[in-house]
XYZ file of C-alpha atoms in Angstrom:
550
model
C -0.036 0.058 -0.036
C 2.999 2.385 0.691
C 4.287 4.415 -2.159
C 6.759 7.247 -2.763
C 3.714 9.169 -4.041
C 2.103 8.945 -0.638
C 2.043 11.682 1.930
C 1.285 10.647 5.493
C -0.035 13.354 7.980
C 0.668 12.387 11.618
C 0.190 13.967 15.012
C -3.105 15.644 14.287
C -6.827 15.402 14.943
C -8.422 14.086 11.762
C -12.193 14.650 11.238
C -13.484 11.464 9.866
C -16.555 9.327 10.336
C -14.512 6.139 10.151
C -12.405 6.809 13.314
C -13.365 9.682 15.726
C -9.998 9.382 17.455
C -7.839 9.361 14.258
C -4.550 11.217 14.347
C -3.178 10.281 10.985
C -4.188 10.207 7.273
C -2.409 8.937 4.185
C -2.868 10.398 0.749
C -1.727 8.852 -2.573
C -2.112 10.560 -5.894
C -4.670 12.978 -4.677
C -6.838 10.359 -2.944
C -7.324 9.582 0.726
C -6.157 5.945 1.054
C -6.077 5.340 4.878
C -7.146 7.103 8.141
C -6.212 5.941 11.588
C -3.519 6.231 14.318
C 0.086 7.362 13.912
C 1.906 4.105 14.635
C -0.131 1.847 12.212
C 0.169 4.647 9.625
C 3.911 4.709 9.814
C 4.029 0.913 9.639
C 1.649 0.697 6.707
C 3.333 3.560 4.745
C 7.182 3.253 5.443
C 8.119 5.167 2.203
C 5.789 7.936 2.659
C 6.627 11.569 2.964
C 5.594 12.300 6.610
C 4.260 15.583 7.678
C 3.931 16.215 11.413
C 0.661 18.236 12.136
C 1.765 19.093 15.749
C -1.852 18.803 17.006
C -3.574 20.612 14.224
C -7.135 19.841 13.144
C -7.637 18.246 9.788
C -11.112 18.424 8.201
C -12.850 18.261 4.886
C -12.317 21.516 3.009
C -15.376 23.812 2.580
C -17.513 24.450 -0.365
C -19.048 27.968 -0.713
C -22.216 27.331 -2.648
C -22.915 30.888 -3.767
C -20.242 33.464 -4.674
C -19.520 36.344 -7.007
C -15.877 36.229 -7.659
C -15.083 39.448 -9.457
C -17.341 41.620 -7.269
C -15.789 40.025 -4.190
C -12.247 40.560 -5.570
C -12.939 44.204 -6.303
C -14.315 44.444 -2.757
C -11.077 42.891 -1.408
C -8.621 44.898 -3.637
C -10.480 48.252 -3.669
C -12.958 50.418 -1.955
C -14.893 48.687 0.986
C -18.042 50.554 2.013
C -19.114 48.204 4.836
C -17.494 50.511 7.412
C -19.036 53.896 6.379
C -21.583 55.192 8.770
C -23.177 58.068 6.971
C -23.355 59.812 3.675
C -20.375 61.979 4.381
C -18.035 59.064 5.007
C -19.255 57.414 1.834
C -18.594 60.452 -0.213
C -15.132 60.963 1.445
C -14.252 57.353 0.499
C -15.277 57.807 -3.056
C -13.373 61.032 -3.342
C -10.223 59.275 -2.127
C -10.596 56.213 -4.318
C -11.706 57.607 -7.650
C -9.108 57.201 -10.288
C -9.445 58.868 -13.755
C -9.522 56.364 -16.538
C -10.931 53.500 -14.425
C -14.467 52.789 -13.457
C -14.954 52.698 -9.638
C -16.870 49.768 -8.382
C -17.384 49.563 -4.676
C -19.748 47.524 -2.403
C -21.359 47.153 1.052
C -22.994 50.296 2.147
C -26.103 49.635 4.459
C -28.006 52.728 5.530
C -29.908 50.701 8.091
C -26.679 50.655 10.096
C -25.823 54.334 9.633
C -25.993 57.117 12.247
C -28.351 58.897 9.804
C -30.150 57.032 7.012
C -29.817 59.978 4.559
C -28.320 58.752 1.264
C -26.052 61.039 -0.829
C -27.605 62.790 -3.770
C -26.409 62.081 -7.317
C -24.969 65.606 -7.483
C -22.964 64.980 -4.341
C -21.690 61.688 -5.664
C -20.801 63.356 -9.025
C -18.770 66.010 -7.114
C -16.905 63.296 -5.142
C -16.228 61.180 -8.143
C -14.840 64.061 -10.207
C -16.303 62.652 -13.482
C -15.358 59.070 -12.839
C -18.085 56.437 -13.597
C -18.993 55.156 -10.134
C -21.145 52.010 -9.144
C -21.691 51.521 -5.503
C -23.748 48.446 -4.616
C -25.820 48.098 -1.564
C -24.944 45.256 0.821
C -27.541 43.005 -0.709
C -26.397 43.877 -4.298
C -29.984 44.603 -5.388
C -29.646 48.356 -5.584
C -26.883 50.755 -6.191
C -25.890 54.418 -6.036
C -24.402 55.533 -9.379
C -22.866 58.500 -10.826
C -24.032 60.552 -13.863
C -20.833 59.493 -15.798
C -21.857 55.791 -15.473
C -25.461 56.604 -16.523
C -23.990 58.422 -19.589
C -22.795 54.995 -20.775
C -26.396 53.674 -20.845
C -28.860 56.420 -21.736
C -31.816 53.893 -21.796
C -31.459 53.373 -18.101
C -33.409 56.541 -17.258
C -36.530 54.844 -18.839
C -36.095 51.475 -17.147
C -38.160 50.247 -14.162
C -36.461 51.127 -10.945
C -34.737 54.323 -12.131
C -34.500 57.212 -9.678
C -33.180 60.662 -10.814
C -31.491 61.058 -7.429
C -31.606 57.865 -5.360
C -30.514 54.329 -5.598
C -31.380 52.373 -8.764
C -33.286 49.130 -8.411
C -34.896 46.453 -10.653
C -34.114 46.737 -14.415
C -32.357 50.051 -14.162
C -30.008 48.572 -11.576
C -29.371 45.503 -13.771
C -28.533 47.723 -16.752
C -26.104 49.861 -14.793
C -24.443 46.785 -13.229
C -23.838 45.335 -16.664
C -22.359 48.561 -17.877
C -20.060 48.933 -14.815
C -18.651 45.525 -15.251
C -18.285 46.064 -19.027
C -16.209 49.152 -18.254
C -13.597 47.597 -15.979
C -10.203 46.973 -17.591
C -8.913 43.441 -18.071
C -6.234 44.220 -15.584
C -8.771 45.252 -12.993
C -10.639 42.097 -13.601
C -7.743 39.753 -13.273
C -6.423 41.407 -10.153
C -9.900 40.975 -8.606
C -10.444 37.454 -9.673
C -7.025 36.343 -8.439
C -7.633 38.122 -5.174
C -10.776 36.225 -4.774
C -9.308 32.901 -5.555
C -6.523 33.529 -2.923
C -8.976 34.546 -0.346
C -11.178 31.525 -0.838
C -8.237 29.178 -0.576
C -7.059 30.987 2.522
C -10.477 30.500 4.085
C -10.275 26.755 3.802
C -12.550 26.591 0.739
C -11.699 24.187 -2.070
C -14.690 24.762 -4.290
C -16.919 27.643 -5.049
C -20.171 27.963 -7.030
C -19.777 31.046 -9.092
C -23.286 32.543 -9.735
C -22.670 34.507 -12.908
C -25.124 35.790 -15.390
C -25.970 38.474 -17.960
C -27.369 40.742 -15.392
C -24.406 40.334 -12.979
C -20.963 40.301 -14.537
C -21.190 39.155 -18.222
C -19.996 36.294 -20.261
C -16.462 37.734 -20.717
C -16.121 37.862 -16.908
C -17.066 34.246 -16.459
C -14.805 33.096 -19.260
C -11.856 34.946 -17.732
C -12.516 33.366 -14.244
C -12.772 29.921 -15.703
C -9.371 30.345 -17.417
C -7.829 31.470 -14.166
C -9.433 28.520 -12.229
C -8.020 26.104 -14.826
C -4.457 27.005 -13.695
C -2.764 24.456 -11.401
C -3.163 25.155 -7.669
C -6.445 26.997 -7.767
C -9.788 26.635 -6.096
C -12.427 24.775 -8.081
C -14.953 27.051 -9.735
C -18.317 25.439 -10.413
C -19.966 27.817 -12.957
C -23.662 28.776 -13.032
C -25.392 31.117 -15.495
C -28.427 33.035 -14.543
C -30.340 32.946 -17.680
C -33.499 31.288 -18.919
C -33.021 28.150 -21.005
C -32.940 28.784 -24.785
C -30.769 27.801 -27.610
C -28.122 30.357 -26.790
C -27.934 29.655 -23.040
C -27.951 25.792 -23.543
C -25.148 26.123 -26.060
C -23.175 28.213 -23.562
C -23.844 25.502 -20.835
C -22.386 22.877 -23.184
C -19.389 25.033 -24.275
C -18.292 26.071 -20.777
C -19.349 23.015 -18.860
C -21.893 24.982 -16.799
C -23.345 23.081 -13.861
C -26.581 24.844 -14.321
C -28.696 27.670 -15.614
C -29.444 29.255 -12.249
C -27.826 30.504 -9.166
C -28.882 34.099 -9.602
C -31.668 33.710 -12.166
C -33.836 36.177 -10.378
C -37.402 35.443 -9.517
C -37.404 38.490 -7.193
C -35.015 40.863 -5.540
C -33.823 41.370 -1.965
C -35.451 42.494 1.363
C -32.975 45.226 2.092
C -33.749 46.902 -1.236
C -37.552 46.407 -0.792
C -37.484 44.269 -4.026
C -38.024 40.748 -2.637
C -41.564 39.704 -3.796
C -43.975 39.559 -0.818
C -47.687 38.467 -0.544
C -48.354 41.505 1.713
C -46.699 44.873 1.813
C -43.471 45.805 3.525
C -44.078 46.934 6.985
C -41.825 50.016 6.456
C -42.956 50.572 2.939
C -46.588 49.711 2.810
C -46.866 51.094 -0.724
C -44.891 48.139 -2.200
C -44.850 44.382 -2.234
C -41.505 44.304 -3.906
C -40.657 42.949 -7.397
C -41.389 39.655 -9.150
C -39.461 39.135 -12.382
C -40.641 35.724 -13.367
C -44.060 33.985 -13.321
C -44.931 30.292 -12.677
C -45.338 29.461 -16.312
C -41.889 30.998 -17.340
C -40.185 29.266 -14.327
C -41.829 25.943 -15.232
C -40.713 26.163 -18.906
C -37.227 26.677 -17.667
C -37.247 23.775 -15.286
C -38.611 21.514 -18.061
C -36.150 22.605 -20.720
C -33.227 22.138 -18.230
C -34.544 18.798 -17.097
C -34.769 17.577 -20.720
C -31.325 18.907 -21.546
C -29.694 17.341 -18.413
C -28.823 20.741 -16.960
C -29.453 21.782 -13.487
C -32.137 24.526 -13.145
C -32.018 27.052 -10.246
C -33.348 30.336 -9.116
C -32.676 33.204 -6.752
C -35.784 33.361 -4.655
C -36.397 35.158 -1.421
C -39.843 36.565 -0.670
C -42.862 34.419 0.082
C -44.708 35.471 -3.137
C -41.743 34.408 -5.174
C -41.378 31.077 -3.341
C -45.101 30.386 -4.003
C -44.619 31.016 -7.687
C -41.626 28.655 -7.842
C -43.423 25.892 -6.033
C -46.298 26.233 -8.330
C -43.859 26.117 -11.222
C -42.273 22.804 -10.063
C -45.843 21.394 -9.846
C -46.446 22.334 -13.562
C -43.045 21.004 -14.522
C -43.804 17.655 -12.837
C -46.934 17.362 -14.970
C -44.836 17.842 -18.064
C -41.836 15.541 -17.401
C -42.996 13.368 -14.568
C -41.731 12.972 -11.015
C -38.808 10.703 -11.626
C -37.270 12.829 -14.213
C -37.815 16.000 -12.210
C -36.382 14.581 -8.960
C -33.463 12.977 -10.783
C -32.330 16.280 -12.205
C -31.307 17.717 -8.740
C -32.427 21.295 -9.291
C -31.709 23.988 -6.680
C -33.049 27.178 -5.091
C -30.793 29.811 -3.758
C -31.579 31.847 -0.557
C -35.188 30.555 -0.294
C -35.627 32.597 2.844
C -39.478 32.733 3.234
C -40.626 29.084 2.801
C -43.406 27.206 4.575
C -43.296 23.738 5.856
C -45.788 22.609 3.183
C -43.628 24.124 0.530
C -40.522 22.504 2.100
C -42.134 19.033 1.927
C -42.889 19.588 -1.799
C -39.389 20.749 -2.455
C -37.970 17.684 -0.754
C -40.185 15.339 -2.800
C -38.689 16.943 -5.958
C -35.149 16.645 -4.660
C -34.539 20.290 -4.706
C -31.370 21.523 -2.862
C -31.587 24.743 -0.841
C -28.397 26.867 -1.207
C -28.725 29.045 1.929
C -26.627 31.821 3.545
C -26.671 31.641 7.310
C -24.714 34.879 7.756
C -27.825 36.597 6.414
C -29.478 35.703 9.587
C -26.558 36.669 11.720
C -26.500 40.162 10.069
C -30.146 40.954 9.689
C -32.261 38.519 11.708
C -33.549 38.785 15.252
C -36.330 40.937 16.766
C -34.442 44.227 16.156
C -32.713 43.445 12.820
C -33.273 44.642 9.328
C -35.700 41.782 8.473
C -37.980 42.849 11.426
C -37.834 46.426 10.192
C -38.795 45.515 6.689
C -41.408 42.757 7.572
C -42.384 43.257 11.318
C -41.208 40.795 13.955
C -43.698 38.109 13.360
C -43.032 37.660 9.665
C -39.240 38.080 10.222
C -39.247 35.274 12.758
C -40.050 32.741 10.063
C -37.121 33.551 7.717
C -34.356 31.153 6.949
C -35.925 28.150 8.818
C -32.916 25.849 8.454
C -34.083 23.271 10.982
C -37.515 22.955 9.299
C -35.954 22.581 5.792
C -33.703 19.841 7.083
C -36.456 18.102 8.980
C -38.622 17.963 5.862
C -35.756 16.278 3.990
C -34.419 19.334 1.952
C -30.739 19.025 1.366
C -28.857 22.163 2.371
C -25.751 23.642 0.892
C -24.116 26.677 2.734
C -22.587 29.605 1.118
C -21.803 33.319 1.730
C -23.145 35.091 -1.352
C -19.774 36.980 -1.232
C -19.381 39.927 -1.237
C -22.800 40.194 0.431
C -21.146 38.462 3.448
C -17.517 37.584 3.792
C -15.690 34.305 2.743
C -15.730 33.095 6.350
C -17.096 29.474 6.409
C -16.664 28.857 10.072
C -18.711 31.919 10.831
C -21.424 30.543 8.394
C -21.468 27.285 10.376
C -21.783 29.091 13.619
C -24.596 31.302 12.269
C -26.575 28.173 11.126
C -26.199 26.717 14.633
C -26.950 29.946 16.591
C -29.889 31.151 14.588
C -31.404 34.283 15.843
C -34.811 32.801 15.972
C -34.816 30.133 18.555
C -35.508 26.688 17.142
C -34.489 27.582 13.540
C -30.801 26.497 13.940
C -29.335 23.182 13.073
C -26.634 21.133 14.839
C -23.001 21.952 14.335
C -22.524 18.475 12.694
C -25.410 19.150 10.253
C -24.082 22.729 9.442
C -20.539 21.567 8.929
C -21.773 18.676 6.539
C -23.876 21.295 4.683
C -20.895 23.474 4.139
C -18.676 20.611 2.878
C -20.478 17.535 1.516
C -23.689 19.456 0.959
C -21.882 21.855 -1.451
C -20.401 18.942 -3.491
C -23.842 17.310 -3.655
C -25.517 20.541 -4.874
C -22.926 20.586 -7.747
C -23.970 17.082 -8.680
C -21.195 15.030 -7.014
C -23.083 12.200 -5.474
C -20.399 9.457 -4.986
C -20.942 9.268 -1.245
C -17.407 10.030 -0.276
C -16.404 13.509 -1.759
C -16.507 15.967 1.113
C -15.497 13.435 3.775
C -12.063 12.103 4.811
C -12.482 8.445 4.218
C -10.540 5.943 1.968
C -11.406 6.501 -1.590
C -12.377 10.285 -1.197
C -10.638 12.960 -3.090
C -8.018 14.566 -0.734
C -9.897 17.885 -0.410
C -8.997 19.017 3.144
C -7.855 22.003 5.293
C -5.470 22.023 8.270
C -6.565 24.379 11.080
C -5.173 25.824 14.188
C -8.190 25.004 16.454
C -9.021 24.812 20.097
C -10.094 21.550 21.818
C -12.738 19.715 19.819
C -16.244 19.206 21.173
C -19.309 17.169 20.123
C -22.177 19.646 20.666
C -25.865 20.111 19.832
C -27.700 23.408 19.414
C -30.261 22.801 22.061
C -31.685 20.294 24.510
C -34.191 18.822 22.051
C -31.450 16.948 20.233
C -31.108 13.377 21.611
C -28.316 12.732 24.132
C -26.899 9.810 22.119
C -25.461 12.238 19.499
C -23.025 13.683 22.105
C -22.055 10.304 23.562
C -18.418 9.389 22.668
C -19.683 5.846 21.943
C -21.628 7.190 19.086
C -18.366 7.817 17.219
C -19.364 11.260 16.034
C -16.292 13.257 15.203
C -15.773 16.440 17.105
C -15.636 20.008 15.824
C -14.141 23.202 17.179
C -16.361 25.035 19.637
C -18.713 27.377 17.881
C -20.187 29.343 20.875
C -20.759 33.100 20.186
C -17.515 34.838 21.024
C -15.363 31.700 20.866
C -12.157 32.006 18.654
C -12.804 30.340 15.303
C -10.124 28.199 13.697
C -7.375 29.668 11.695
C -6.417 28.007 8.314
C -2.910 26.754 8.125
C -3.187 24.867 4.869
C -5.763 24.173 2.176
C -5.393 21.138 -0.048
C -7.354 20.192 -3.223
C -7.029 16.662 -4.573
C -3.684 16.327 -2.778
C -2.222 19.644 -4.151
C -1.592 22.487 -1.654
C -3.493 25.619 -2.776
C -2.921 27.780 0.346
C -0.140 27.708 2.873
C -0.214 30.229 5.726
C 2.626 32.569 5.489
C 3.654 31.700 1.861
C 3.753 34.526 -0.683
C 4.211 34.851 -4.392
C 6.755 37.603 -4.199
C 4.238 40.375 -4.401
C 3.093 40.081 -0.783
C 0.094 37.998 -1.848
C -0.557 34.490 -0.700
C 0.976 31.998 -3.022
C -1.089 29.323 -4.725
C 1.979 27.489 -6.163
C 0.972 23.812 -6.178
C 2.776 21.315 -4.030
C 1.809 17.842 -2.960
C 0.356 17.104 0.444
């Protein structure tokens, strides 16, 4: 069994269902071949390269099931608006960052957290930008403040739904200006941003991301550039999605680029923060609107049918209860067209699916629909005094993101960040899924961790039963962490005691209590190749992704 191509990790704490007290793991040619204790490992693999872990925690690497690479990279390398606290600070930040000859894209402002909710006027933004085209996306990325110089690139935007002569743009006007902003960035800006994103993902212990691209998000050129970078050795895997309805053109693109699906951010509605999520009753703080619904049940059903017949995963961005109702009705129509077996076998998905009832969850589980969810949304905006409660009232807000109910009804969960909406920080996502701000809506640490590892692979169609686990035969996708003592914990007393009993052989996880220090990534490995090593650089000060075996 031993081989010079084998790496043997010893002296660690290995998260594996096959042996909860494992300290060692052997990897040959990118595959886990053995897990167990140090002494047997050394005896079985005498010629292996030995790496002493010095007590580090080894676990399956994370999958982030919803990201926007270029937008996140621009956020990481450029202007970050998450820290501004009023209009004056935002304008000062724009004035300092605006560079003649380059469009300025920045992200993260959230007026619900400001000392004063007043937004800057377009005239004020124009003055700060000094003639530079500026696109400043709100934290939910469903509205944006833009400069006149950017609007000059798209004169038709002033006639589009959601246009405002002075305030944020929403709906179709926002989509048009976002397309123009991304089309205006230079190839150098794009490459810098995408490389920064891939480095940050690897440094967060992430081995695979689901890129939710689309014509209303970043454009085809952007996706092609990202896939070229991701094909380089030593990079995070990029699973591509394209948010467009199925037609001859989009299906051809799916075949050409190997898209996993036509979905991800194929918008059925908008977002709660921008008052564009589609609701069945008006917003509490804006009783004049119920949001925006972009697709109806018939259109959604036609897309699901076309994708099912083409062997392509269908998916949708869906948040509000009116939008979820439309999607569920559409799946019923699709079942009538293609039959239950074909529909369930296709493994379609919904992203966000924040306002879903138990009856709807039961139906989604029957159709084998995966829910790609973002627990950090609840951590940021949930609770009785959060943004959701402001938008919807406390009673409606308490029903959002019901992870425990979805899991109990049999809906497979895949966790993600929707970066840059929330940071690339998977351990924080796991903690947020456990410590939900609505009591009873959280899931166990074990379930959350599995949803952020195996669940992400399954959502991308990898159903071999081993990928995302550290067991013999699995791809060696893992991360090494500096972590505190491991615990086997449950979110509340309703979970049966046997699940915390050492005799149950449940592998432990780092403590996830609020305020507890989360693990620090030491190394990230994809199929046996190191894609992140803490402290390593590429000569420019950036973390290196030079591939080595591990």
